PDB file of C-alpha atoms in Angstrom:
ATOM      1  CA  ARG U   1      77.399   2.606 341.389  1.00 61.00           C
ATOM      2  CA  GLN U   2      76.620   1.490 337.857  1.00 57.00           C
ATOM      3  CA  TYR U   3      74.527  -1.312 339.373  1.00 56.00           C
ATOM      4  CA  GLN U   4      72.475   1.256 341.318  1.00 56.00           C
ATOM      5  CA  ARG U   5      71.763   3.216 338.105  1.00 56.00           C
ATOM      6  CA  ARG U   6      70.592   0.061 336.335  1.00 57.00           C
ATOM      7  CA  VAL U   7      68.341  -0.886 339.247  1.00 52.00           C
ATOM      8  CA  ARG U   8      66.981   2.655 339.508  1.00 57.00           C
ATOM      9  CA  GLY U   9      66.351   2.752 335.732  1.00 55.00           C
ATOM     10  CA  LYS U  10      64.509  -0.561 335.913  1.00 60.00           C
ATOM     11  CA  SER U  11      62.453   0.721 338.845  1.00 58.00           C
ATOM     12  CA  TYR U  12      61.330   3.740 336.813  1.00 55.00           C
ATOM     13  CA  ASN U  13      60.436   1.453 333.917  1.00 60.00           C
ATOM     14  CA  LEU U  14      58.439  -0.783 336.245  1.00 58.00           C
ATOM     15  CA  VAL U  15      56.554   2.191 337.717  1.00 57.00           C
ATOM     16  CA  ALA U  16      55.780   3.506 334.219  1.00 53.00           C
ATOM     17  CA  LEU U  17      54.556   0.075 333.157  1.00 53.00           C
ATOM     18  CA  ILE U  18      52.302  -0.225 336.221  1.00 54.00           C
ATOM     19  CA  LEU U  19      50.824   3.237 335.624  1.00 46.00           C
ATOM     20  CA  LEU U  20      50.181   2.395 331.969  1.00 45.00           C
ATOM     21  CA  PHE U  21      48.501  -0.856 333.008  1.00 45.00           C
ATOM     22  CA  ILE U  22      46.258   0.980 335.484  1.00 44.00           C
ATOM     23  CA  PHE U  23      45.309   3.550 332.819  1.00 43.00           C
ATOM     24  CA  VAL U  24      44.451   0.824 330.301  1.00 41.00           C
ATOM     25  CA  ILE U  25      42.338  -1.059 332.849  1.00 39.00           C
ATOM     26  CA  GLN U  26      40.401   2.100 333.748  1.00 43.00           C
ATOM     27  CA  ALA U  27      39.674   2.989 330.103  1.00 55.00           C
ATOM     28  CA  VAL U  28      36.128   2.158 329.065  1.00 71.00           C
ATOM     29  CA  ASP U  29      35.805  -0.590 326.477  1.00 82.00           C
ATOM     30  CA  TRP U  30      32.857   0.744 324.488  1.00 78.00           C
ATOM     31  CA  GLU U  31      32.792  -2.215 322.094  1.00 81.00           C
ATOM     32  CA  GLU U  32      32.660  -4.633 325.029  1.00 86.00           C
ATOM     33  CA  ARG U  33      29.503  -2.797 326.100  1.00 87.00           C
ATOM     34  CA  GLY U  34      27.926  -3.703 322.762  1.00 88.00           C
ATOM     35  CA  LEU U  35      28.201  -0.201 321.352  1.00 91.00           C
ATOM     36  CA  ASN U  36      28.982   0.791 317.778  1.00 90.00           C
ATOM     37  CA  PRO U  37      32.808   0.890 317.559  1.00 91.00           C
ATOM     38  CA  ASN U  38      32.718   3.472 314.743  1.00 92.00           C
ATOM     39  CA  ILE U  39      31.344   6.122 317.103  1.00 94.00           C
ATOM     40  CA  ASN U  40      33.526   8.243 319.363  1.00 94.00           C
ATOM     41  CA  TRP U  41      31.865   7.347 322.685  1.00 95.00           C
ATOM     42  CA  LEU U  42      32.747   9.564 325.624  1.00 95.00           C
ATOM     43  CA  THR U  43      32.179   9.664 329.345  1.00 94.00           C
ATOM     44  CA  TYR U  44      29.811  12.398 330.513  1.00 95.00           C
ATOM     45  CA  GLN U  45      32.705  14.434 331.921  1.00 94.00           C
ATOM     46  CA  GLU U  46      34.629  14.136 328.646  1.00 95.00           C
ATOM     47  CA  ALA U  47      31.542  15.234 326.703  1.00 96.00           C
ATOM     48  CA  LYS U  48      31.100  18.320 328.913  1.00 95.00           C
ATOM     49  CA  GLU U  49      34.698  19.310 328.206  1.00 96.00           C
ATOM     50  CA  LYS U  50      34.418  18.506 324.481  1.00 96.00           C
ATOM     51  CA  ALA U  51      31.248  20.587 324.144  1.00 96.00           C
ATOM     52  CA  LYS U  52      33.196  23.629 325.295  1.00 95.00           C
ATOM     53  CA  GLU U  53      35.853  22.910 322.651  1.00 96.00           C
ATOM     54  CA  ASN U  54      33.792  21.749 319.675  1.00 97.00           C
ATOM     55  CA  GLY U  55      30.423  23.431 320.304  1.00 96.00           C
ATOM     56  CA  LYS U  56      28.529  20.184 319.724  1.00 98.00           C
ATOM     57  CA  HIS U  57      25.483  19.145 321.706  1.00 98.00           C
ATOM     58  CA  THR U  58      25.558  15.907 323.696  1.00 98.00           C
ATOM     59  CA  MET U  59      23.354  12.833 323.461  1.00 98.00           C
ATOM     60  CA  VAL U  60      23.384  10.752 326.655  1.00 97.00           C
ATOM     61  CA  LEU U  61      22.312   7.095 326.475  1.00 97.00           C
ATOM     62  CA  PHE U  62      21.640   5.442 329.848  1.00 96.00           C
ATOM     63  CA  THR U  63      21.868   1.628 329.780  1.00 95.00           C
ATOM     64  CA  LYS U  64      22.680  -1.319 332.044  1.00 95.00           C
ATOM     65  CA  PRO U  65      24.465  -4.521 331.012  1.00 93.00           C
ATOM     66  CA  TRP U  66      21.664  -6.786 332.346  1.00 95.00           C
ATOM     67  CA  CYS U  67      18.788  -4.877 330.674  1.00 95.00           C
ATOM     68  CA  GLY U  68      17.052  -6.703 327.797  1.00 96.00           C
ATOM     69  CA  ALA U  69      15.623  -3.514 326.236  1.00 95.00           C
ATOM     70  CA  CYS U  70      19.104  -1.925 326.417  1.00 95.00           C
ATOM     71  CA  LYS U  71      20.647  -4.927 324.671  1.00 95.00           C
ATOM     72  CA  ASN U  72      17.995  -4.749 321.939  1.00 95.00           C
ATOM     73  CA  LEU U  73      18.568  -1.037 321.352  1.00 96.00           C
ATOM     74  CA  LYS U  74      22.356  -1.462 321.290  1.00 95.00           C
ATOM     75  CA  LYS U  75      21.994  -4.361 318.865  1.00 94.00           C
ATOM     76  CA  ALA U  76      19.952  -2.118 316.554  1.00 95.00           C
ATOM     77  CA  LEU U  77      22.509   0.708 316.822  1.00 95.00           C
ATOM     78  CA  ILE U  78      25.734  -1.280 316.514  1.00 93.00           C
ATOM     79  CA  ASN U  79      25.658  -1.531 312.705  1.00 91.00           C
ATOM     80  CA  SER U  80      23.431   1.426 311.909  1.00 95.00           C
ATOM     81  CA  LYS U  81      24.983   3.778 309.347  1.00 96.00           C
ATOM     82  CA  SER U  82      22.268   6.392 309.915  1.00 97.00           C
ATOM     83  CA  PHE U  83      23.033   6.365 313.656  1.00 97.00           C
ATOM     84  CA  GLU U  84      26.764   6.689 312.923  1.00 96.00           C
ATOM     85  CA  GLU U  85      26.106   9.661 310.636  1.00 97.00           C
ATOM     86  CA  VAL U  86      23.919  11.587 313.062  1.00 98.00           C
ATOM     87  CA  CYS U  87      26.339  10.868 315.926  1.00 97.00           C
ATOM     88  CA  GLN U  88      29.016  12.837 314.058  1.00 97.00           C
ATOM     89  CA  GLN U  89      27.019  15.953 314.955  1.00 97.00           C
ATOM     90  CA  TYR U  90      27.058  15.135 318.692  1.00 98.00           C
ATOM     91  CA  ASN U  91      29.259  14.336 321.614  1.00 98.00           C
ATOM     92  CA  VAL U  92      27.933  10.845 322.351  1.00 97.00           C
ATOM     93  CA  VAL U  93      27.820   9.399 325.878  1.00 97.00           C
ATOM     94  CA  ASN U  94      26.905   5.999 327.282  1.00 95.00           C
ATOM     95  CA  ILE U  95      26.312   5.755 331.010  1.00 94.00           C
ATOM     96  CA  GLU U  96      26.160   2.128 332.048  1.00 92.00           C
ATOM     97  CA  GLU U  97      27.780   1.840 335.455  1.00 87.00           C
ATOM     98  CA  ASP U  98      26.438   3.494 338.606  1.00 85.00           C
ATOM     99  CA  SER U  99      29.845   5.127 339.122  1.00 85.00           C
ATOM    100  CA  GLU U 100      29.423   6.972 335.792  1.00 87.00           C
ATOM    101  CA  ASP U 101      25.981   8.366 336.598  1.00 87.00           C
ATOM    102  CA  PRO U 102      26.074  12.174 336.819  1.00 88.00           C
ATOM    103  CA  LYS U 103      23.635  12.015 339.796  1.00 86.00           C
ATOM    104  CA  ASP U 104      21.671  14.954 338.426  1.00 89.00           C
ATOM    105  CA  SER U 105      17.895  14.812 338.937  1.00 90.00           C
ATOM    106  CA  LYS U 106      17.466  16.426 335.514  1.00 93.00           C
ATOM    107  CA  PHE U 107      18.370  13.028 334.026  1.00 94.00           C
ATOM    108  CA  SER U 108      15.450  11.312 335.756  1.00 92.00           C
ATOM    109  CA  PRO U 109      12.414  13.624 335.620  1.00 93.00           C
ATOM    110  CA  ASP U 110      10.054  10.666 335.117  1.00 92.00           C
ATOM    111  CA  GLY U 111      12.128   7.957 336.787  1.00 90.00           C
ATOM    112  CA  SER U 112      15.437   6.218 336.290  1.00 90.00           C
ATOM    113  CA  TYR U 113      14.267   3.441 333.958  1.00 94.00           C
ATOM    114  CA  ILE U 114      16.528   2.225 331.186  1.00 95.00           C
ATOM    115  CA  PRO U 115      17.307   2.623 328.423  1.00 96.00           C
ATOM    116  CA  ARG U 116      16.674   6.329 328.301  1.00 96.00           C
ATOM    117  CA  VAL U 117      18.136   9.143 326.198  1.00 97.00           C
ATOM    118  CA  PHE U 118      18.703  12.794 327.060  1.00 97.00           C
ATOM    119  CA  PHE U 119      19.990  15.718 325.075  1.00 98.00           C
ATOM    120  CA  VAL U 120      22.307  18.344 326.549  1.00 98.00           C
ATOM    121  CA  SER U 121      22.856  21.537 324.566  1.00 97.00           C
ATOM    122  CA  SER U 122      26.392  22.744 323.958  1.00 96.00           C
ATOM    123  CA  ASP U 123      25.945  25.379 326.673  1.00 95.00           C
ATOM    124  CA  GLY U 124      25.311  22.624 329.258  1.00 95.00           C
ATOM    125  CA  VAL U 125      21.513  22.748 329.548  1.00 95.00           C
ATOM    126  CA  VAL U 126      19.849  19.348 330.009  1.00 97.00           C
ATOM    127  CA  GLU U 127      16.932  19.743 327.580  1.00 97.00           C
ATOM    128  CA  THR U 128      14.275  17.743 329.453  1.00 96.00           C
ATOM    129  CA  ASP U 129      11.521  18.881 327.102  1.00 95.00           C
ATOM    130  CA  ILE U 130      13.160  17.097 324.160  1.00 97.00           C
ATOM    131  CA  TYR U 131      11.874  13.539 324.371  1.00 97.00           C
ATOM    132  CA  ASN U 132      10.115  10.801 322.419  1.00 96.00           C
ATOM    133  CA  GLN U 133       6.644  12.231 321.731  1.00 93.00           C
ATOM    134  CA  ARG U 134       5.656   8.947 320.101  1.00 91.00           C
ATOM    135  CA  GLY U 135       6.487   7.023 323.250  1.00 88.00           C
ATOM    136  CA  SER U 136       4.797   6.367 326.549  1.00 90.00           C
ATOM    137  CA  ALA U 137       3.782   9.245 328.827  1.00 90.00           C
ATOM    138  CA  GLN U 138       5.375   7.360 331.748  1.00 93.00           C
ATOM    139  CA  HIS U 139       8.653   6.727 329.868  1.00 95.00           C
ATOM    140  CA  LYS U 140       9.176   9.831 327.730  1.00 96.00           C
ATOM    141  CA  TYR U 141      12.935   9.326 327.261  1.00 97.00           C
ATOM    142  CA  PHE U 142      12.688   5.724 326.047  1.00 97.00           C
ATOM    143  CA  TYR U 143      13.383   5.039 322.352  1.00 96.00           C
ATOM    144  CA  PRO U 144      12.427   1.493 321.378  1.00 93.00           C
ATOM    145  CA  ASN U 145      14.285   1.452 318.074  1.00 94.00           C
ATOM    146  CA  GLU U 146      17.017   2.996 315.982  1.00 95.00           C
ATOM    147  CA  ALA U 147      14.682   4.849 313.593  1.00 96.00           C
ATOM    148  CA  ASP U 148      12.902   6.769 316.382  1.00 96.00           C
ATOM    149  CA  LEU U 149      16.201   7.702 318.028  1.00 97.00           C
ATOM    150  CA  VAL U 150      17.870   8.834 314.783  1.00 97.00           C
ATOM    151  CA  GLN U 151      14.840  10.915 313.856  1.00 97.00           C
ATOM    152  CA  LYS U 152      14.791  12.550 317.298  1.00 97.00           C
ATOM    153  CA  MET U 153      18.549  13.225 317.172  1.00 98.00           C
ATOM    154  CA  LYS U 154      18.150  15.075 313.861  1.00 98.00           C
ATOM    155  CA  GLY U 155      15.269  17.166 315.183  1.00 97.00           C
ATOM    156  CA  ALA U 156      16.886  17.763 318.568  1.00 97.00           C
ATOM    157  CA  LYS U 157      20.009  19.223 316.977  1.00 97.00           C
ATOM    158  CA  ILE U 158      17.964  21.800 315.064  1.00 97.00           C
ATOM    159  CA  GLU U 159      15.900  22.600 318.147  1.00 97.00           C
ATOM    160  CA  MET U 160      18.954  23.021 320.391  1.00 97.00           C
ATOM    161  CA  ASP U 161      20.738  25.156 317.765  1.00 96.00           C
ATOM    162  CA  ASN U 162      17.714  27.479 317.765  1.00 95.00           C
ATOM    163  CA  ARG U 163      17.583  27.579 321.569  1.00 94.00           C
ATOM    164  CA  ILE U 164      21.277  28.458 321.770  1.00 93.00           C
ATOM    165  CA  LYS U 165      20.683  31.339 319.341  1.00 92.00           C
ATOM    166  CA  GLN U 166      17.701  32.531 321.388  1.00 91.00           C
ATOM    167  CA  ARG U 167      19.630  32.358 324.661  1.00 87.00           C
ATOM    168  CA  ALA U 168      22.547  34.180 323.023  1.00 85.00           C
ATOM    169  CA  SER U 169      20.300  36.987 321.773  1.00 85.00           C
ATOM    170  CA  VAL U 170      18.861  37.397 325.273  1.00 81.00           C
ATOM    171  CA  ASP U 171      22.371  37.398 326.764  1.00 72.00           C
ATOM    172  CA  GLY U 172      23.649  39.750 324.084  1.00 68.00           C
ATOM    173  CA  THR U 173      26.307  37.320 322.843  1.00 59.00           C
ATOM    174  CA  ASP U 174      26.725  36.307 319.217  1.00 53.00           C
ATOM    175  CA  ASN U 175      26.600  32.603 318.359  1.00 49.00           C
ATOM    176  CA  SER U 176      25.603  33.126 314.738  1.00 46.00           C
ATOM    177  CA  GLU U 177      27.957  30.411 313.494  1.00 46.00           C
ATOM    178  CA  LEU U 178      25.795  27.666 315.055  1.00 43.00           C
TER     179      LEU U 178
END
């Protein structure tokens, strides 16, 4: 009988260890992707949930591991203090694998090229009219460097804050703390 308890106890430990191993394997290694480790990177689903909790807007960065332009942008962002600072005001997402793609056509209004960046307001609206005005007309959501992206992130936050206030006044709700 005591032997059965020991075996059963070991079985539970083994199951717990296997589940922990599976969870660790499934966790995204943001640093392995070449992303700044000082930023709290989230999946898109996590960012949607966080936005409801913290009221922050979301910046979504689409990349692929084989993309040269993506690697160059990530290299510019990995040690950027100004990028780190502005990211504190956002829920920050990197979508790199096809399985992570939200499959929403709003994220590809001018194609699905990479890298591309989108802004989602805290109320869940994909703000497709916030893009890189200094960029190409065919690739409006492409940011070739850290400075352009940081500048846009600062401006986009102000713009989305104002839009949230406008939508709230139309809806009759009060979001004055934004």
